[in-house]
mmCIF file of C-alpha atoms in Angstrom:
data_model
loop_
_atom_site.group_PDB
_atom_site.id
_atom_site.type_symbol
_atom_site.label_atom_id
_atom_site.label_comp_id
_atom_site.label_asym_id
_atom_site.label_seq_id
_atom_site.Cartn_x
_atom_site.Cartn_y
_atom_site.Cartn_z
ATOM 1 C CA LEU A 1 49.739 46.463 53.396
ATOM 2 C CA ARG A 2 49.317 50.112 52.430
ATOM 3 C CA THR A 3 46.548 52.015 50.706
ATOM 4 C CA MET A 4 47.715 54.245 47.901
ATOM 5 C CA ASP A 5 46.100 57.593 47.120
ATOM 6 C CA PRO A 6 44.691 57.984 43.602
ATOM 7 C CA VAL A 7 46.969 59.519 41.004
ATOM 8 C CA GLY A 8 45.897 61.280 37.830
ATOM 9 C CA ALA A 9 47.209 62.370 34.461
ATOM 10 C CA PRO A 10 45.780 63.663 31.180
ATOM 11 C CA ALA A 11 43.941 61.009 29.183
ATOM 12 C CA THR A 12 46.380 61.716 26.387
ATOM 13 C CA ASP A 13 49.320 60.735 28.615
ATOM 14 C CA PRO A 14 48.257 57.806 30.826
ATOM 15 C CA ALA A 15 51.859 56.686 31.245
ATOM 16 C CA ARG A 16 52.433 59.712 33.489
ATOM 17 C CA ALA A 17 49.902 58.347 36.001
ATOM 18 C CA ILE A 18 51.596 54.946 35.917
ATOM 19 C CA GLY A 19 54.934 56.620 36.607
ATOM 20 C CA LEU A 20 53.502 58.536 39.568
ATOM 21 C CA LEU A 21 51.931 55.383 40.984
ATOM 22 C CA ARG A 22 55.189 53.489 40.556
ATOM 23 C CA GLN A 23 57.083 56.191 42.489
ATOM 24 C CA ARG A 24 54.619 55.966 45.396
ATOM 25 C CA VAL A 25 54.522 52.170 45.473
ATOM 26 C CA VAL A 26 58.310 51.992 45.591
ATOM 27 C CA GLY A 27 58.390 54.741 48.235
ATOM 28 C CA ALA A 28 55.862 52.836 50.365
ATOM 29 C CA LEU A 29 57.822 49.593 50.080
ATOM 30 C CA ALA A 30 61.061 51.401 50.921
ATOM 31 C CA LEU A 31 59.585 52.755 54.156
ATOM 32 C CA MET A 32 58.007 49.450 55.123
ATOM 33 C CA TYR A 33 61.112 47.347 54.632
ATOM 34 C CA ASN A 34 63.869 49.729 55.668
ATOM 35 C CA ALA A 35 64.543 48.695 59.266
ATOM 36 C CA LYS A 36 65.887 52.152 60.026
ATOM 37 C CA VAL A 37 62.507 53.827 59.687
ATOM 38 C CA SER A 38 59.854 51.116 59.337
ATOM 39 C CA SER A 39 58.476 51.095 62.890
ATOM 40 C CA TRP A 40 58.220 54.892 63.051
ATOM 41 C CA PHE A 41 56.752 55.337 59.568
ATOM 42 C CA ALA A 42 54.304 52.473 59.964
ATOM 43 C CA GLN A 43 52.059 55.149 61.458
ATOM 44 C CA ALA A 44 52.685 57.692 58.711
ATOM 45 C CA GLY A 45 49.981 58.975 56.426
ATOM 46 C CA ARG A 46 50.646 58.996 52.714
ATOM 47 C CA PRO A 47 53.785 57.176 51.580
ATOM 48 C CA PRO A 48 56.198 59.491 49.731
ATOM 49 C CA THR A 49 57.609 59.119 46.273
ATOM 50 C CA TYR A 50 60.834 57.144 46.094
ATOM 51 C CA GLU A 51 62.836 60.274 45.254
ATOM 52 C CA ALA A 52 61.520 62.009 48.365
ATOM 53 C CA TYR A 53 62.230 58.912 50.442
ATOM 54 C CA GLN A 54 65.857 58.894 49.257
ATOM 55 C CA ALA A 55 66.292 62.555 50.204
ATOM 56 C CA PHE A 56 64.749 61.870 53.614
ATOM 57 C CA MET A 57 67.112 58.953 54.272
ATOM 58 C CA GLU A 58 70.110 61.107 53.352
ATOM 59 C CA GLY A 59 68.865 63.606 55.936
ATOM 60 C CA ALA A 60 68.454 60.862 58.537
ATOM 61 C CA ASP A 61 72.049 59.719 57.982
ATOM 62 C CA LEU A 62 73.304 63.294 58.432
ATOM 63 C CA HIS A 63 71.152 63.675 61.553
ATOM 64 C CA VAL A 64 72.900 60.891 63.487
ATOM 65 C CA GLN A 65 76.268 62.318 62.397
ATOM 66 C CA TYR A 66 75.333 65.600 64.176
ATOM 67 C CA LYS A 67 75.293 67.458 60.836
ATOM 68 C CA LEU A 68 72.016 68.967 61.878
ATOM 69 C CA VAL A 69 71.534 71.914 59.535
ATOM 70 C CA GLU A 70 72.559 69.787 56.556
ATOM 71 C CA ALA A 71 70.096 67.136 57.685
ATOM 72 C CA ALA A 72 67.312 69.706 57.956
ATOM 73 C CA GLU A 73 68.010 70.961 54.441
ATOM 74 C CA ARG A 74 67.782 67.438 53.030
ATOM 75 C CA TYR A 75 64.490 66.908 54.853
ATOM 76 C CA ARG A 76 63.194 70.094 53.272
ATOM 77 C CA GLU A 77 64.359 68.890 49.863
ATOM 78 C CA ALA A 78 62.338 65.708 50.452
ATOM 79 C CA PHE A 79 59.251 67.864 51.016
ATOM 80 C CA ALA A 80 60.031 69.897 47.887
ATOM 81 C CA LEU A 81 60.125 66.644 45.904
ATOM 82 C CA ASP A 82 56.805 65.486 47.342
ATOM 83 C CA SER A 83 54.560 68.040 49.047
ATOM 84 C CA SER A 84 52.402 65.250 50.521
ATOM 85 C CA PHE A 85 55.391 64.082 52.595
ATOM 86 C CA VAL A 86 54.666 66.538 55.398
ATOM 87 C CA GLN A 87 56.203 64.353 58.126
ATOM 88 C CA THR A 88 59.680 65.152 56.829
ATOM 89 C CA LEU A 89 59.096 68.777 57.920
ATOM 90 C CA LEU A 90 58.721 67.561 61.505
ATOM 91 C CA TRP A 91 62.154 65.974 61.306
ATOM 92 C CA ALA A 92 63.512 69.173 59.804
ATOM 93 C CA GLY A 93 62.090 71.079 62.757
ATOM 94 C CA ASP A 94 63.748 68.682 65.184
ATOM 95 C CA ALA A 95 67.126 69.009 63.446
ATOM 96 C CA TYR A 96 66.940 72.820 63.334
ATOM 97 C CA ARG A 97 65.931 72.959 67.006
ATOM 98 C CA GLN A 98 68.851 70.764 68.054
ATOM 99 C CA ALA A 99 71.135 73.051 66.041
ATOM 100 C CA ASP A 100 69.684 76.073 67.903
ATOM 101 C CA SER A 101 68.300 77.417 64.614
ATOM 102 C CA LEU A 102 65.037 78.183 66.358
ATOM 103 C CA ALA A 103 63.584 80.572 63.769
ATOM 104 C CA ALA A 104 64.115 77.978 61.032
ATOM 105 C CA ALA A 105 62.536 75.296 63.222
ATOM 106 C CA ASP A 106 59.509 77.498 63.837
ATOM 107 C CA SER A 107 59.215 78.214 60.112
ATOM 108 C CA VAL A 108 59.039 74.584 58.998
ATOM 109 C CA LEU A 109 56.701 73.614 61.837
ATOM 110 C CA ARG A 110 54.330 76.430 60.841
ATOM 111 C CA ILE A 111 54.210 74.960 57.332
ATOM 112 C CA ALA A 112 53.422 71.558 58.839
ATOM 113 C CA GLU A 113 50.664 73.147 60.949
ATOM 114 C CA ARG A 114 49.014 74.531 57.813
ATOM 115 C CA LEU A 115 49.131 71.052 56.246
ATOM 116 C CA ARG A 116 48.110 69.076 59.339
ATOM 117 C CA ASN A 117 45.157 67.558 57.432
ATOM 118 C CA ARG A 118 47.796 65.548 55.534
ATOM 119 C CA LEU A 119 49.262 64.149 58.758
ATOM 120 C CA SER A 120 48.209 60.929 60.432
ATOM 121 C CA PRO A 121 47.077 61.065 64.098
ATOM 122 C CA PHE A 122 50.544 59.812 65.070
ATOM 123 C CA ASP A 123 52.211 62.581 63.076
ATOM 124 C CA ARG A 124 49.948 65.200 64.639
ATOM 125 C CA HIS A 125 51.171 64.146 68.071
ATOM 126 C CA PHE A 126 54.733 64.342 66.723
ATOM 127 C CA LEU A 127 53.983 67.890 65.580
ATOM 128 C CA ALA A 128 52.611 68.724 69.052
ATOM 129 C CA ASN A 129 55.744 67.241 70.571
ATOM 130 C CA GLN A 130 57.991 69.386 68.404
ATOM 131 C CA ARG A 131 55.967 72.548 69.016
ATOM 132 C CA GLY A 132 56.074 71.920 72.768
ATOM 133 C CA SER A 133 59.825 71.382 72.787
ATOM 134 C CA LEU A 134 60.415 74.495 70.683
ATOM 135 C CA ALA A 135 58.256 76.614 72.981
ATOM 136 C CA GLY A 136 59.859 75.236 76.138
ATOM 137 C CA ASP A 137 56.525 73.658 77.118
ATOM 138 C CA TYR A 138 58.066 70.343 78.126
ATOM 139 C CA GLY A 139 54.826 69.166 79.729
ATOM 140 C CA ALA A 140 53.060 69.397 76.369
ATOM 141 C CA ALA A 141 56.015 67.739 74.639
ATOM 142 C CA LEU A 142 55.937 64.856 77.127
ATOM 143 C CA ALA A 143 52.169 64.430 76.825
ATOM 144 C CA ALA A 144 52.477 64.229 73.024
ATOM 145 C CA ALA A 145 55.296 61.672 73.302
ATOM 146 C CA ARG A 146 53.094 59.524 75.550
ATOM 147 C CA GLU A 147 50.385 59.560 72.897
ATOM 148 C CA MET A 148 52.903 58.543 70.248
ATOM 149 C CA VAL A 149 53.944 55.560 72.380
ATOM 150 C CA ARG A 150 50.287 54.636 72.867
ATOM 151 C CA ILE A 151 49.733 54.588 69.105
ATOM 152 C CA SER A 152 53.045 52.873 68.291
ATOM 153 C CA PRO A 153 54.088 50.788 71.331
ATOM 154 C CA GLY A 154 57.562 49.274 71.232
ATOM 155 C CA SER A 155 58.858 51.722 68.632
ATOM 156 C CA GLU A 156 61.624 54.312 68.919
ATOM 157 C CA THR A 157 58.996 56.680 70.310
ATOM 158 C CA LEU A 158 59.967 55.157 73.679
ATOM 159 C CA PHE A 159 63.279 56.973 73.349
ATOM 160 C CA LEU A 160 61.430 60.218 72.679
ATOM 161 C CA LEU A 161 59.306 59.605 75.780
ATOM 162 C CA GLY A 162 62.417 59.023 77.891
ATOM 163 C CA SER A 163 64.209 62.108 76.626
ATOM 164 C CA GLU A 164 61.171 64.304 77.250
ATOM 165 C CA ALA A 165 60.848 62.905 80.780
ATOM 166 C CA LEU A 166 64.456 63.922 81.422
ATOM 167 C CA SER A 167 63.634 67.450 80.242
ATOM 168 C CA LEU A 168 61.188 67.616 83.163
ATOM 169 C CA ASN A 169 63.694 66.112 85.610
ATOM 170 C CA ARG A 170 61.849 62.791 85.781
ATOM 171 C CA PRO A 171 64.767 60.350 85.550
ATOM 172 C CA GLN A 172 62.872 57.347 86.895
ATOM 173 C CA GLU A 173 60.135 57.730 84.289
ATOM 174 C CA ALA A 174 62.887 58.119 81.686
ATOM 175 C CA LEU A 175 64.575 54.886 82.789
ATOM 176 C CA THR A 176 61.264 53.026 82.614
ATOM 177 C CA ALA A 177 60.965 54.087 78.976
ATOM 178 C CA PHE A 178 64.622 53.421 78.130
ATOM 179 C CA ALA A 179 64.329 49.908 79.598
ATOM 180 C CA GLU A 180 61.976 49.034 76.727
ATOM 181 C CA VAL A 181 64.009 50.719 74.000
ATOM 182 C CA ASN A 182 65.804 48.609 71.412
ATOM 183 C CA SER A 183 68.894 50.689 70.656
ATOM 184 C CA GLU A 184 69.446 48.687 67.464
ATOM 185 C CA GLN A 185 66.027 49.566 66.093
ATOM 186 C CA GLY A 186 65.070 52.203 63.597
ATOM 187 C CA PHE A 187 66.856 55.547 63.627
ATOM 188 C CA LEU A 188 68.629 54.628 66.889
ATOM 189 C CA LYS A 189 70.703 51.996 65.111
ATOM 190 C CA GLY A 190 74.244 53.255 64.607
ATOM 191 C CA TRP A 191 73.747 56.346 66.795
ATOM 192 C CA ASP A 192 76.602 56.717 69.281
ATOM 193 C CA GLY A 193 74.697 59.277 71.348
ATOM 194 C CA TYR A 194 71.942 56.964 72.586
ATOM 195 C CA TRP A 195 73.664 55.557 75.687
ATOM 196 C CA GLY A 196 74.239 59.028 77.071
ATOM 197 C CA TRP A 197 70.533 59.300 77.835
ATOM 198 C CA PRO A 198 70.063 56.345 80.206
ATOM 199 C CA MET A 199 73.499 57.230 81.622
ATOM 200 C CA LEU A 200 72.194 60.718 82.450
ATOM 201 C CA ALA A 201 69.035 59.315 84.032
ATOM 202 C CA TYR A 202 71.034 57.094 86.381
ATOM 203 C CA HIS A 203 73.382 59.984 87.143
ATOM 204 C CA LEU A 204 70.484 62.258 88.099
ATOM 205 C CA LEU A 205 69.249 59.560 90.460
ATOM 206 C CA GLY A 206 72.680 59.442 92.099
ATOM 207 C CA LYS A 207 73.303 55.909 90.800
ATOM 208 C CA ASN A 208 76.710 56.530 89.271
ATOM 209 C CA ASP A 209 77.743 52.864 89.372
ATOM 210 C CA SER A 210 74.798 52.041 87.101
ATOM 211 C CA ALA A 211 75.521 55.127 84.996
ATOM 212 C CA LEU A 212 79.083 53.889 84.468
ATOM 213 C CA VAL A 213 77.863 50.437 83.419
ATOM 214 C CA VAL A 214 75.602 52.022 80.795
ATOM 215 C CA ALA A 215 78.313 54.390 79.554
ATOM 216 C CA ARG A 216 80.754 51.514 79.150
ATOM 217 C CA ARG A 217 78.150 49.508 77.295
ATOM 218 C CA GLY A 218 78.024 52.334 74.790
ATOM 219 C CA ARG A 219 81.823 52.371 74.595
ATOM 220 C CA LEU A 220 81.859 48.658 73.771
ATOM 221 C CA GLN A 221 79.391 49.273 70.983
ATOM 222 C CA TYR A 222 81.183 52.367 69.620
ATOM 223 C CA PRO A 223 84.866 51.992 70.564
ATOM 224 C CA SER A 224 86.071 54.630 68.085
ATOM 225 C CA SER A 225 83.513 57.277 69.072
ATOM 226 C CA ARG A 226 84.479 60.346 71.078
ATOM 227 C CA GLN A 227 80.815 60.850 71.927
ATOM 228 C CA ALA A 228 80.631 57.432 73.591
ATOM 229 C CA LEU A 229 83.902 58.143 75.388
ATOM 230 C CA LEU A 230 82.513 61.460 76.669
ATOM 231 C CA HIS A 231 79.672 59.624 78.432
ATOM 232 C CA GLU A 232 82.207 57.591 80.416
ATOM 233 C CA VAL A 233 84.305 60.702 81.113
ATOM 234 C CA LEU A 234 81.328 62.518 82.632
ATOM 235 C CA VAL A 235 80.489 59.702 85.018
ATOM 236 C CA LEU A 236 84.091 59.178 86.127
ATOM 237 C CA ALA A 237 84.458 62.924 86.685
ATOM 238 C CA ALA A 238 81.344 62.943 88.868
ATOM 239 C CA MET A 239 82.902 60.105 90.850
ATOM 240 C CA GLY A 240 86.235 61.968 91.154
ATOM 241 C CA ARG A 241 88.265 59.193 89.534
ATOM 242 C CA GLU A 242 90.971 61.439 88.099
ATOM 243 C CA ASP A 243 93.497 58.716 87.245
ATOM 244 C CA GLU A 244 90.995 56.942 85.031
ATOM 245 C CA LEU A 245 90.083 60.258 83.435
ATOM 246 C CA GLU A 246 93.678 60.842 82.394
ATOM 247 C CA HIS A 247 93.696 57.496 80.637
ATOM 248 C CA LEU A 248 90.528 58.417 78.752
ATOM 249 C CA PHE A 249 91.897 61.832 77.752
ATOM 250 C CA ASP A 250 94.914 60.091 76.211
ATOM 251 C CA GLU A 251 92.610 57.669 74.447
ATOM 252 C CA ALA A 252 90.384 60.474 73.153
ATOM 253 C CA ALA A 253 93.358 62.193 71.550
ATOM 254 C CA GLY A 254 93.965 59.040 69.496
ATOM 255 C CA LEU A 255 90.378 58.630 68.300
ATOM 256 C CA PRO A 256 89.134 59.937 64.932
ATOM 257 C CA ALA A 257 88.557 63.682 65.075
ATOM 258 C CA GLN A 258 84.967 64.939 65.331
ATOM 259 C CA SER A 259 84.450 68.591 64.444
ATOM 260 C CA THR A 260 81.500 68.748 66.866
ATOM 261 C CA LEU A 261 83.500 67.228 69.716
ATOM 262 C CA PRO A 262 87.131 68.371 69.864
ATOM 263 C CA LEU A 263 89.267 67.237 72.792
ATOM 264 C CA GLY A 264 88.785 70.617 74.485
ATOM 265 C CA LYS A 265 85.062 69.992 74.848
ATOM 266 C CA ILE A 266 85.687 66.603 76.432
ATOM 267 C CA LEU A 267 88.072 68.242 78.916
ATOM 268 C CA LYS A 268 85.534 70.989 79.589
ATOM 269 C CA GLY A 269 82.802 68.453 80.308
ATOM 270 C CA ALA A 270 85.048 66.694 82.801
ATOM 271 C CA ALA A 271 85.968 69.971 84.491
ATOM 272 C CA VAL A 272 82.319 70.958 84.925
ATOM 273 C CA GLU A 273 81.384 67.593 86.441
ATOM 274 C CA LEU A 274 84.382 67.606 88.760
ATOM 275 C CA ARG A 275 83.490 71.095 89.998
ATOM 276 C CA GLY A 276 79.831 70.221 90.425
ATOM 277 C CA HIS A 277 80.710 67.255 92.629
ATOM 278 C CA GLY A 278 83.180 69.054 94.858
ATOM 279 C CA HIS A 279 86.473 68.062 93.217
ATOM 280 C CA THR A 280 87.630 71.668 92.963
ATOM 281 C CA GLU A 281 91.378 71.336 92.478
ATOM 282 C CA ALA A 282 91.090 68.641 89.826
ATOM 283 C CA SER A 283 88.445 70.750 88.110
ATOM 284 C CA ARG A 284 90.773 73.770 87.949
ATOM 285 C CA ARG A 285 93.622 71.754 86.465
ATOM 286 C CA ILE A 286 91.467 70.212 83.761
ATOM 287 C CA ALA A 287 89.626 73.474 83.049
ATOM 288 C CA ALA A 288 92.971 75.122 82.305
ATOM 289 C CA ARG A 289 93.797 72.349 79.844
ATOM 290 C CA ALA A 290 90.349 72.686 78.274
ATOM 291 C CA ALA A 291 90.808 76.435 77.797
ATOM 292 C CA ALA A 292 94.191 75.903 76.154
ATOM 293 C CA ALA A 293 92.815 73.208 73.843
ATOM 294 C CA LEU A 294 89.753 75.217 72.849
ATOM 295 C CA SER A 295 91.799 78.327 72.054
ATOM 296 C CA ALA A 296 94.338 76.441 69.971
ATOM 297 C CA THR A 297 94.546 77.631 66.403
ATOM 298 C CA ASP A 298 96.063 74.451 64.994
ATOM 299 C CA SER A 299 93.076 72.556 63.589
ATOM 300 C CA SER A 300 95.046 69.880 61.790
ATOM 301 C CA SER A 301 93.918 67.088 64.092
ATOM 302 C CA GLU A 302 90.980 68.481 66.051
ATOM 303 C CA GLY A 303 88.870 70.139 63.408
ATOM 304 C CA ASP A 304 87.332 73.517 64.217
ATOM 305 C CA ALA A 305 88.121 73.994 67.912
#
């Protein structure tokens, strides 16, 4: 199922080699049989030690909770535990980039570049994808994502392909990719942000009825998520359905607080969409409420506004 690299130890301490081999065998099995990462890491090069795998998975859990810098630090700890686990640096770069820590993203990707001989062909395309995204070369990022899908068809790389297509304003190509994505597969499982992507693709095509269907599908899957609610808010705002928006604002206030998505940001998103689609007066009213919410100093229920 997997080929293990040789391990060595002094002849006077052969048990050390057995311990190293055990760590890598368990790490390989963990990657192969953890549904959250198995399809993506099936194309990985060397399997990591089990300790490094555990640190990586902690980072992956933080990643989908939008704790991006913390996730990146755990990915880097995974690499510190096992310097052959270079792929974890690519995830660290992605997390830093999403957190707008661009210098940190560049730093870890440069390390990965120096160690590219330890990366599988799939991982090298992932590196090219990350470098392209960081440099704003979305054409290169999209081309790399296409190669990743070619090597690993049916995996979560389809989501990456769709998101990169959206970066180049290619919503139809994005929808073609999203149509094949299994949102309950791999790192997408349990992520409340996924449905915002096909929603955005439909919205860019002017198909707001379809966008609303997708957004509400996400809401059914994540009924307590403000992120999922925001997707529906954005579509309804674009459609000018202010009465329904008011209902969702009330509902959002009763959902569990998310420090990355206070109520003020939800109101702001609605105001921007309303303004962009010609609903000027409604936009002004909601923008005023957003400003008041975002400047509030009471963080007891909303987290850091």
